[in-house]
Amino acid sequence: MTTTASAPSETRTYQQFIDGQWADAASGATFERTSPYDGHVVATYPNGGMEDAQRAIEAARRVFDEGKWSNSPARERSKILRDAADLIMANRDELSRSISEEVGKPLNIAKGEVAMTAEVLQYFAGKALDLKGEAITQEVADAVGLIVHEPVGVVGIITPWNFPLLLISWKIGPAIAAGCTMVAKPSHYTPGCALILARLLSEAGLPDGVFNVVTSETDNGALVGQHLASSEQVDKIAFTGSTTSGKAVMRAAANNVKKLSLELGGKSPNIVFADAAVDAAVAGAFFGIYLNSGQVCQAGSRLLVSNSIKDEFVEKLMNMGKGLKLGNPLEPTTTMGPLINENQLKKVEGYITAGKQEATLLMGGNRPNGELSNGLFVEPTIFDGVSNDATIAREEIFGPVLSVLSFDDLDDVIRTANDTMYGLAAAVWTKDINVAFKVARGLRAGTVWVNAYHGTGLAQMPYGGYKQSGIGRELGGSGLEEYMETKSIQIKLR
Ligand code: NAD
């Protein structure tokens, strides 16, 4: 029971969702998620282990192999997705509060995440109705070929904490459209919304055993993730998380040559030319780095600004930074919340210490004092004069820390932007279409925005990384293909 909108919710006790049943961990063990804002216990979860994971895998395997779900009429799977989207919107407050309290992100941003999740399911509801194969009829006169697409099978879903609901929807939307079954292992920092989602999917008519959720604390989390990745009963892993964990998943998945999609880390360049609409570019750079306290895989954490406008640009950025309101994520006026956990806080502080040796600290760099000192906050931080070889230009910080670099030449800036192990996202700001196109094509990144960062309203474009930012794509038609096998049926006419 909540007394005022910004007071913490009462601690909730959840169970896992396996084979259509709510279940404690086989061991009976539990763990708590505490608020990164004020340390209150948000929820208690079963600490599921191998036994729980195996039960979930077997349920998903059995239901897939029975064939009733995987061969169900596409319109039925489409309707489940549409109804689930409606239920998500009807339960938006519950979902948003769970996300806001567990991640520490401002409630309004969490509400946006919930709405985007509903849109993703609506999109894949439409895609489910448009599944079709091809007929090859003209190659030879006495044979016909059919190209058919079939669901890939049992999918293991492993997700991080920064957009805990949205990133699951990118996987369950196409998996349900295709007719797959699933075992999800959400991050132990944010399991709440995955379990609420399981309830809503069930209410929307998803058959028992199609979507299973196992919740596990840190070490068990990696163990359960590894078990999903190595299990011979799982056909595909859809993983979002750090590049290091992604490599561990990839190694385990080699066990049965599993299909894999990996959405990993980034160190994305945001390039501003001198002719750009400066105020829009400043706002874009600001949103690009500080959204979700910088804990965004696509964060524009390397800002490359033309030397001729760099000082003016950075000054405007700092002025905007002063307007950020750090505070209680449930308070409507808060625009920036705390970091996710103590480890992340220590990691970000470590990068700030390194940055002070490598570059010029222009803004932030500390933890705020006063009443915010109990929360896991770091001030919005800007380093200027950063070399692309500096640690703070090369490594993913995953916090509100911006590295500013400058450039004079178009070819040089493309080279610098590409000089990274990552290739998730990038942006270019200019009024010159020729420059925009040359840079967009020159950048080795899965998403390139022109005159925008993060938001263009084009929510269903394929999403994924070049280089060590990942394998495969989510969203769009490519996102659906990841959940389908292609079969050639060749018929000899006699
Ligand atoms: P993480 O890699 O620590 O954890 C992600 C998930 O993997 C969690 O569920 C965790 O329990 C599980 N896991 C951890 N180790 C594992 C192992 N050895 N085997 C199997 N599973 C394992 O990442 P995080 O800290 O939760 O999230 C932050 C990272 O995620 C950042 O690097 C960020 O860039 C990345 N991310 C990428 C995208 C994208 O779409 N590319 C989106 C969001 C976050």
XYZ file of C-alpha atoms and ligand atoms in Angstrom:
538
model
C 0.000 0.000 0.000
C 1.410 3.385 -0.987
C 0.630 6.460 1.067
C 1.856 9.184 -1.292
C 2.997 8.838 -4.878
C 6.662 9.398 -4.010
C 6.733 7.194 -0.870
C 8.241 3.731 -1.330
C 5.817 0.915 -2.107
C 5.308 -1.808 0.467
C 7.854 -4.627 0.093
C 6.523 -7.265 -2.306
C 7.194 -10.981 -2.208
C 7.395 -12.663 -5.588
C 7.569 -16.239 -6.804
C 9.109 -17.588 -9.999
C 6.862 -18.567 -12.914
C 7.504 -22.092 -14.171
C 5.179 -24.189 -16.336
C 2.251 -21.861 -15.624
C 2.687 -22.141 -11.830
C 4.049 -19.705 -9.260
C 6.909 -21.349 -7.425
C 9.477 -20.743 -4.690
C 13.062 -21.821 -5.329
C 13.569 -25.572 -4.971
C 16.084 -24.766 -2.216
C 13.641 -22.416 -0.492
C 16.302 -19.656 -0.614
C 15.346 -16.037 -1.265
C 17.076 -12.724 -1.912
C 16.157 -9.058 -1.580
C 16.361 -6.156 -3.994
C 16.995 -2.886 -2.201
C 16.407 0.597 -3.593
C 19.549 2.313 -4.921
C 17.935 5.580 -3.811
C 17.394 4.971 -0.092
C 18.137 1.307 0.597
C 14.577 0.219 1.430
C 13.716 -3.369 0.530
C 11.696 -3.159 -2.684
C 10.991 -6.867 -3.097
C 11.955 -10.395 -2.094
C 12.554 -13.064 -4.740
C 13.197 -16.803 -4.862
C 16.894 -17.488 -5.332
C 16.396 -20.015 -8.109
C 19.234 -22.409 -8.948
C 20.015 -25.177 -11.402
C 17.070 -27.323 -10.343
C 14.618 -24.484 -10.982
C 16.275 -23.607 -14.297
C 16.126 -27.245 -15.393
C 12.438 -27.495 -14.526
C 11.741 -24.350 -16.569
C 13.799 -25.627 -19.510
C 11.976 -28.976 -19.462
C 8.579 -27.247 -19.417
C 9.539 -25.037 -22.357
C 10.971 -28.053 -24.240
C 7.912 -30.216 -23.623
C 5.454 -27.514 -24.714
C 7.480 -26.738 -27.825
C 7.845 -30.394 -28.823
C 4.130 -31.102 -28.323
C 3.667 -28.827 -31.347
C 0.311 -27.372 -30.355
C 1.750 -23.956 -29.560
C 4.390 -23.856 -32.290
C 1.773 -24.798 -34.900
C -0.982 -22.612 -33.470
C -2.722 -20.285 -35.940
C -0.718 -17.073 -36.327
C -3.835 -15.031 -35.594
C -4.010 -16.618 -32.106
C -0.402 -15.697 -31.315
C -1.057 -12.229 -32.720
C -4.111 -11.793 -30.484
C -2.156 -12.837 -27.378
C 0.472 -10.187 -28.191
C -2.203 -7.507 -28.785
C -4.045 -8.382 -25.578
C -0.770 -8.451 -23.629
C 0.049 -4.960 -24.954
C -3.348 -3.713 -23.711
C -2.831 -5.352 -20.316
C 0.625 -3.801 -20.040
C -0.887 -0.357 -20.548
C -3.707 -1.128 -18.112
C -1.076 -2.103 -15.507
C 1.344 0.676 -16.384
C 1.509 2.114 -12.856
C 2.446 -1.182 -11.230
C 5.097 -1.914 -13.869
C 6.541 1.618 -13.812
C 6.858 1.693 -10.031
C 8.600 -1.678 -10.017
C 11.071 -0.470 -12.663
C 11.563 2.932 -11.043
C 12.208 1.541 -7.569
C 14.494 -1.309 -8.668
C 16.524 0.559 -11.326
C 16.348 3.956 -9.617
C 15.208 5.599 -12.845
C 12.744 8.517 -12.744
C 9.152 7.300 -12.765
C 8.298 9.235 -15.933
C 11.108 7.504 -17.818
C 9.881 4.156 -16.475
C 6.366 4.988 -17.717
C 7.869 5.684 -21.139
C 9.621 2.306 -21.052
C 6.316 0.564 -20.287
C 4.556 2.322 -23.187
C 7.403 1.409 -25.561
C 7.117 -2.210 -24.415
C 3.412 -2.270 -25.308
C 4.253 -0.819 -28.747
C 6.843 -3.531 -29.358
C 4.285 -6.260 -28.647
C 1.735 -4.535 -30.908
C 4.326 -4.389 -33.683
C 5.098 -8.107 -33.429
C 1.354 -8.863 -33.247
C 1.224 -7.375 -36.757
C 4.335 -9.242 -37.901
C 2.810 -12.555 -36.725
C -0.014 -12.063 -39.221
C 2.442 -11.531 -42.046
C 4.583 -14.661 -41.683
C 4.996 -16.353 -45.019
C 7.414 -18.388 -47.070
C 8.300 -18.425 -50.769
C 7.684 -20.760 -53.689
C 10.389 -21.343 -56.295
C 8.471 -22.347 -59.396
C 10.469 -21.304 -62.450
C 13.993 -22.653 -61.983
C 13.294 -26.078 -63.537
C 10.097 -27.443 -65.030
C 9.919 -30.653 -63.033
C 10.505 -29.460 -59.499
C 9.026 -26.960 -57.079
C 10.822 -25.471 -54.105
C 9.192 -24.187 -50.940
C 11.061 -21.973 -48.517
C 9.335 -22.169 -45.151
C 10.164 -20.464 -41.874
C 9.718 -22.341 -38.614
C 10.129 -21.321 -34.970
C 13.665 -21.881 -33.734
C 12.484 -23.764 -30.600
C 13.240 -23.138 -26.930
C 14.781 -19.707 -26.354
C 16.843 -18.768 -23.297
C 16.422 -15.062 -22.556
C 19.096 -13.386 -20.414
C 18.636 -9.684 -19.719
C 20.304 -6.775 -17.871
C 18.834 -4.249 -15.467
C 18.954 -0.913 -17.287
C 15.752 -1.303 -19.375
C 14.487 -4.451 -17.697
C 11.060 -4.615 -19.356
C 11.775 -3.167 -22.790
C 14.735 -5.459 -23.422
C 12.632 -8.523 -22.587
C 9.904 -7.339 -24.968
C 12.411 -7.176 -27.842
C 12.832 -10.929 -27.338
C 9.397 -12.213 -26.350
C 7.624 -10.187 -29.079
C 9.310 -12.032 -31.965
C 9.537 -15.321 -30.007
C 5.754 -15.402 -29.470
C 5.080 -14.233 -33.040
C 7.263 -17.095 -34.314
C 5.811 -19.777 -31.970
C 8.866 -20.349 -29.743
C 8.818 -21.199 -26.039
C 11.019 -19.356 -23.552
C 12.908 -19.403 -20.269
C 13.804 -15.905 -19.070
C 16.468 -15.083 -16.507
C 16.191 -11.380 -15.697
C 18.934 -9.462 -13.912
C 18.837 -10.049 -10.157
C 18.637 -6.270 -9.666
C 15.341 -5.991 -11.556
C 13.312 -9.202 -11.687
C 9.991 -7.569 -10.661
C 8.763 -6.419 -14.053
C 9.559 -9.792 -15.696
C 7.320 -11.551 -13.182
C 4.523 -8.998 -13.585
C 4.883 -9.519 -17.335
C 4.558 -13.299 -16.873
C 1.262 -12.730 -15.056
C -0.036 -10.409 -17.788
C 0.989 -12.767 -20.601
C -0.857 -15.551 -18.845
C -3.939 -13.324 -18.492
C -3.647 -12.573 -22.200
C -3.995 -16.301 -22.913
C -0.387 -17.453 -23.330
C -0.464 -21.231 -22.687
C 1.300 -22.648 -19.621
C 4.970 -23.438 -20.141
C 5.466 -21.046 -23.091
C 7.026 -18.279 -20.985
C 8.916 -19.223 -17.821
C 10.851 -16.939 -15.477
C 13.628 -18.035 -13.120
C 14.944 -15.459 -10.641
C 18.413 -15.861 -9.162
C 20.785 -13.835 -7.045
C 24.230 -12.735 -8.388
C 26.260 -15.953 -8.436
C 23.287 -18.198 -9.110
C 22.348 -15.710 -11.877
C 25.546 -16.397 -13.781
C 25.165 -20.138 -13.077
C 21.589 -20.210 -14.349
C 22.639 -18.098 -17.350
C 25.460 -20.536 -18.075
C 23.092 -23.492 -17.706
C 20.653 -21.957 -20.208
C 23.525 -21.198 -22.571
C 25.033 -24.683 -22.426
C 21.824 -26.771 -22.226
C 21.253 -29.138 -25.142
C 17.508 -28.640 -24.639
C 17.742 -24.930 -25.448
C 17.926 -24.007 -29.146
C 18.755 -20.306 -28.978
C 20.014 -17.715 -26.538
C 18.907 -14.098 -26.751
C 21.327 -12.232 -24.506
C 21.662 -8.571 -23.605
C 24.416 -7.515 -21.241
C 28.087 -6.692 -21.029
C 30.590 -7.815 -23.651
C 32.427 -9.864 -21.008
C 29.312 -11.856 -20.027
C 28.353 -12.117 -23.715
C 31.660 -13.859 -24.449
C 31.027 -16.317 -21.580
C 27.557 -17.031 -22.989
C 29.012 -17.544 -26.450
C 31.551 -20.064 -25.152
C 28.857 -22.016 -23.275
C 26.516 -21.914 -26.282
C 29.152 -23.664 -28.385
C 28.182 -26.830 -26.483
C 25.290 -27.580 -28.838
C 26.062 -25.012 -31.561
C 23.186 -22.880 -30.345
C 21.739 -19.974 -32.292
C 22.795 -16.743 -30.603
C 21.858 -13.130 -30.568
C 24.041 -10.919 -28.422
C 23.374 -7.258 -27.629
C 26.472 -6.039 -25.811
C 28.307 -2.921 -24.717
C 29.174 0.326 -26.464
C 31.290 3.484 -26.444
C 29.312 5.422 -28.971
C 30.624 8.517 -30.796
C 28.409 11.572 -31.164
C 29.899 13.836 -33.859
C 28.985 17.516 -34.139
C 30.079 19.561 -37.173
C 30.415 23.344 -37.075
C 27.313 23.915 -39.246
C 25.008 21.880 -36.957
C 21.917 23.382 -35.346
C 23.841 23.935 -32.134
C 21.014 24.076 -29.586
C 19.432 20.888 -30.913
C 22.838 19.180 -30.934
C 23.510 20.276 -27.335
C 20.127 18.901 -26.254
C 20.844 15.679 -28.172
C 24.306 15.290 -26.628
C 22.849 15.937 -23.190
C 20.049 13.371 -23.572
C 22.529 11.033 -25.270
C 24.744 10.782 -22.191
C 22.518 11.497 -19.184
C 19.419 9.403 -19.956
C 19.088 6.769 -17.200
C 22.150 8.273 -15.434
C 24.297 7.239 -18.395
C 23.413 3.569 -17.895
C 22.415 3.038 -21.519
C 24.280 0.729 -23.875
C 23.887 3.238 -26.730
C 24.913 6.234 -24.576
C 26.730 8.923 -26.565
C 29.686 8.783 -24.206
C 32.296 10.103 -26.686
C 31.357 13.572 -27.892
C 33.452 14.687 -30.885
C 32.909 18.378 -31.587
C 34.388 20.528 -34.347
C 37.215 22.589 -32.832
C 35.687 25.819 -34.131
C 32.550 25.506 -31.953
C 33.791 23.269 -29.149
C 34.071 25.877 -26.360
C 30.640 27.384 -27.054
C 29.141 23.888 -27.304
C 30.587 22.645 -24.033
C 29.506 25.782 -22.193
C 25.912 25.294 -23.330
C 26.097 21.659 -22.305
C 27.297 22.582 -18.818
C 24.469 25.112 -18.452
C 21.996 22.427 -19.333
C 23.654 20.061 -16.839
C 22.935 22.525 -14.025
C 19.226 22.010 -14.719
C 19.312 18.280 -13.960
C 17.460 17.446 -10.767
C 18.916 14.480 -8.912
C 16.589 12.911 -6.384
C 13.913 10.402 -5.450
C 13.054 8.511 -8.660
C 9.388 8.418 -7.629
C 9.256 12.233 -7.347
C 7.782 13.694 -10.587
C 10.319 16.551 -10.678
C 13.372 14.239 -10.554
C 15.226 14.026 -13.874
C 18.206 11.901 -12.821
C 18.280 8.967 -10.413
C 21.062 7.057 -8.679
C 23.273 4.350 -10.185
C 22.108 0.740 -9.975
C 24.381 -0.631 -7.230
C 27.501 -0.095 -5.107
C 29.768 -1.875 -7.589
C 28.639 0.328 -10.426
C 29.151 3.402 -8.253
C 32.710 2.305 -7.386
C 33.412 1.543 -11.045
C 32.205 4.976 -12.186
C 34.195 6.706 -9.425
C 37.267 4.762 -10.549
C 36.837 6.071 -14.096
C 36.429 9.626 -12.768
C 39.728 9.250 -10.876
C 41.393 7.957 -14.062
C 39.813 10.794 -16.064
C 41.328 13.408 -13.748
C 44.802 12.094 -14.685
C 44.031 11.977 -18.397
C 41.897 15.036 -19.142
C 40.356 18.223 -17.741
C 37.390 17.852 -15.415
C 34.883 20.570 -16.402
C 31.816 19.579 -14.424
C 30.734 17.168 -11.678
C 33.039 14.348 -10.693
C 31.710 13.921 -7.159
C 28.907 12.322 -5.231
C 26.350 14.904 -4.146
C 26.221 15.615 -0.403
C 23.275 16.439 1.814
C 20.236 14.200 1.731
C 21.349 12.528 -1.518
C 24.551 11.222 0.048
C 22.737 8.047 1.170
C 21.777 7.199 -2.402
C 24.121 5.816 -5.067
C 24.360 9.128 -6.930
C 27.152 10.579 -9.048
C 26.953 14.130 -10.371
C 26.639 14.586 -14.115
C 30.273 14.785 -15.180
C 32.115 16.214 -18.205
C 35.771 15.775 -19.139
C 37.265 17.997 -21.831
C 40.460 17.583 -23.847
C 40.120 13.797 -23.876
C 42.404 11.817 -26.171
C 40.851 8.841 -27.930
C 43.548 6.685 -26.300
C 42.435 7.651 -22.791
C 40.742 5.015 -20.629
C 37.639 7.229 -20.389
C 37.413 7.288 -24.200
C 37.968 3.564 -24.665
C 36.078 1.776 -21.900
C 32.350 1.626 -21.313
C 31.771 3.579 -18.082
C 27.991 3.072 -17.883
C 27.497 6.192 -15.804
C 26.862 9.944 -16.262
C 30.376 10.689 -17.524
C 30.946 12.413 -20.866
C 34.308 12.501 -22.649
C 34.708 15.466 -25.002
C 37.137 15.237 -27.935
C 37.572 17.755 -30.762
C 38.381 17.489 -34.482
C 39.158 19.553 -37.584
C 38.832 17.107 -40.440
C 36.007 14.874 -41.696
C 38.118 11.816 -42.563
C 40.004 12.097 -39.272
C 36.824 12.201 -37.223
C 35.470 9.075 -38.953
C 38.764 7.308 -38.198
C 38.684 8.395 -34.536
C 35.017 7.462 -34.143
C 35.739 3.989 -35.521
C 38.847 3.520 -33.383
C 37.053 1.449 -30.723
C 36.314 -2.217 -30.106
C 32.608 -1.363 -30.022
C 30.150 -0.541 -32.814
C 26.706 -0.193 -31.306
C 25.546 3.335 -32.139
C 26.717 6.740 -33.344
C 25.309 10.108 -34.328
C 26.255 12.933 -36.654
C 24.971 16.503 -36.509
C 25.261 18.694 -39.628
C 23.042 20.560 -42.081
C 25.065 19.233 -45.023
C 23.413 16.075 -46.394
C 26.632 15.066 -48.168
C 28.623 15.184 -44.935
C 25.821 13.412 -43.045
C 25.686 10.591 -45.574
C 29.448 10.196 -45.877
C 29.847 9.980 -42.103
C 26.808 7.710 -41.634
C 28.197 5.275 -44.207
C 31.741 5.562 -42.864
C 30.850 4.694 -39.277
C 31.039 1.023 -38.295
C 28.011 0.978 -36.006
C 24.638 -0.769 -36.033
C 22.646 2.455 -35.586
C 23.591 5.908 -36.871
C 21.363 8.876 -36.098
C 21.532 12.036 -38.162
C 20.591 15.194 -36.231
C 19.218 13.150 -33.317
C 20.422 11.043 -30.421
C 18.315 8.095 -29.173
C 14.947 9.427 -30.284
C 13.591 9.779 -33.815
C 10.227 8.074 -33.219
C 11.387 5.212 -35.486
C 10.973 2.589 -32.789
C 11.097 -0.567 -34.895
C 14.326 -0.134 -36.848
C 16.716 -3.112 -36.529
C 18.933 -2.743 -33.485
C 22.308 -4.335 -32.813
C 26.037 -3.998 -32.939
C 29.052 -4.190 -35.217
C 32.319 -5.557 -33.812
C 32.259 -6.454 -30.084
C 28.883 -4.799 -29.579
C 27.102 -7.948 -30.594
C 25.767 -10.488 -33.031
C 22.376 -10.391 -34.734
C 19.640 -7.773 -34.674
C 16.563 -7.129 -32.562
C 13.359 -5.342 -33.642
C 12.051 -4.964 -37.176
C 11.857 -7.814 -39.659
C 15.470 -8.804 -38.882
C 14.487 -9.165 -35.224
C 11.840 -11.720 -36.157
C 14.183 -13.693 -38.415
C 16.419 -14.385 -35.399
C 13.609 -16.557 -33.980
C 12.974 -18.567 -37.151
C 14.773 -21.397 -38.891
C 14.617 -21.532 -42.692
C 13.762 -24.836 -44.339
C 14.047 -25.692 -48.035
C 11.462 -28.236 -49.160
C 12.331 -29.551 -52.629
C 9.604 -31.449 -54.494
C 10.441 -33.474 -57.598
C 7.445 -33.696 -59.945
C 7.146 -37.177 -61.494
P 25.823 -8.265 -17.180
O 26.544 -8.787 -18.361
O 26.527 -8.235 -15.880
O 24.497 -9.123 -16.921
C 23.511 -9.309 -17.924
C 22.765 -10.601 -17.643
O 23.663 -11.706 -17.832
C 22.244 -10.728 -16.212
O 20.985 -11.362 -16.251
C 23.289 -11.614 -15.538
O 22.800 -12.347 -14.450
C 23.686 -12.536 -16.679
N 25.044 -13.069 -16.567
C 26.109 -12.507 -15.964
N 27.192 -13.280 -16.147
C 26.807 -14.349 -16.886
C 27.473 -15.500 -17.396
N 28.764 -15.718 -17.167
N 26.747 -16.383 -18.145
C 25.430 -16.180 -18.383
N 24.742 -15.113 -17.903
C 25.420 -14.213 -17.158
O 25.288 -6.830 -17.606
P 24.504 -5.774 -16.712
O 25.462 -5.156 -15.742
O 23.249 -6.384 -16.202
O 24.093 -4.688 -17.838
C 24.969 -3.714 -18.297
C 25.631 -4.122 -19.591
O 24.626 -4.485 -20.541
C 26.409 -3.004 -20.239
O 27.630 -3.487 -20.727
C 25.519 -2.550 -21.388
O 26.201 -1.944 -22.457
C 24.882 -3.826 -21.785
N 23.620 -3.562 -22.475
C 23.568 -3.739 -23.828
C 22.397 -3.452 -24.520
C 22.303 -3.641 -26.011
O 21.199 -3.707 -26.516
N 23.402 -3.745 -26.736
C 21.286 -2.983 -23.834
C 21.378 -2.808 -22.456
C 22.554 -3.106 -21.771
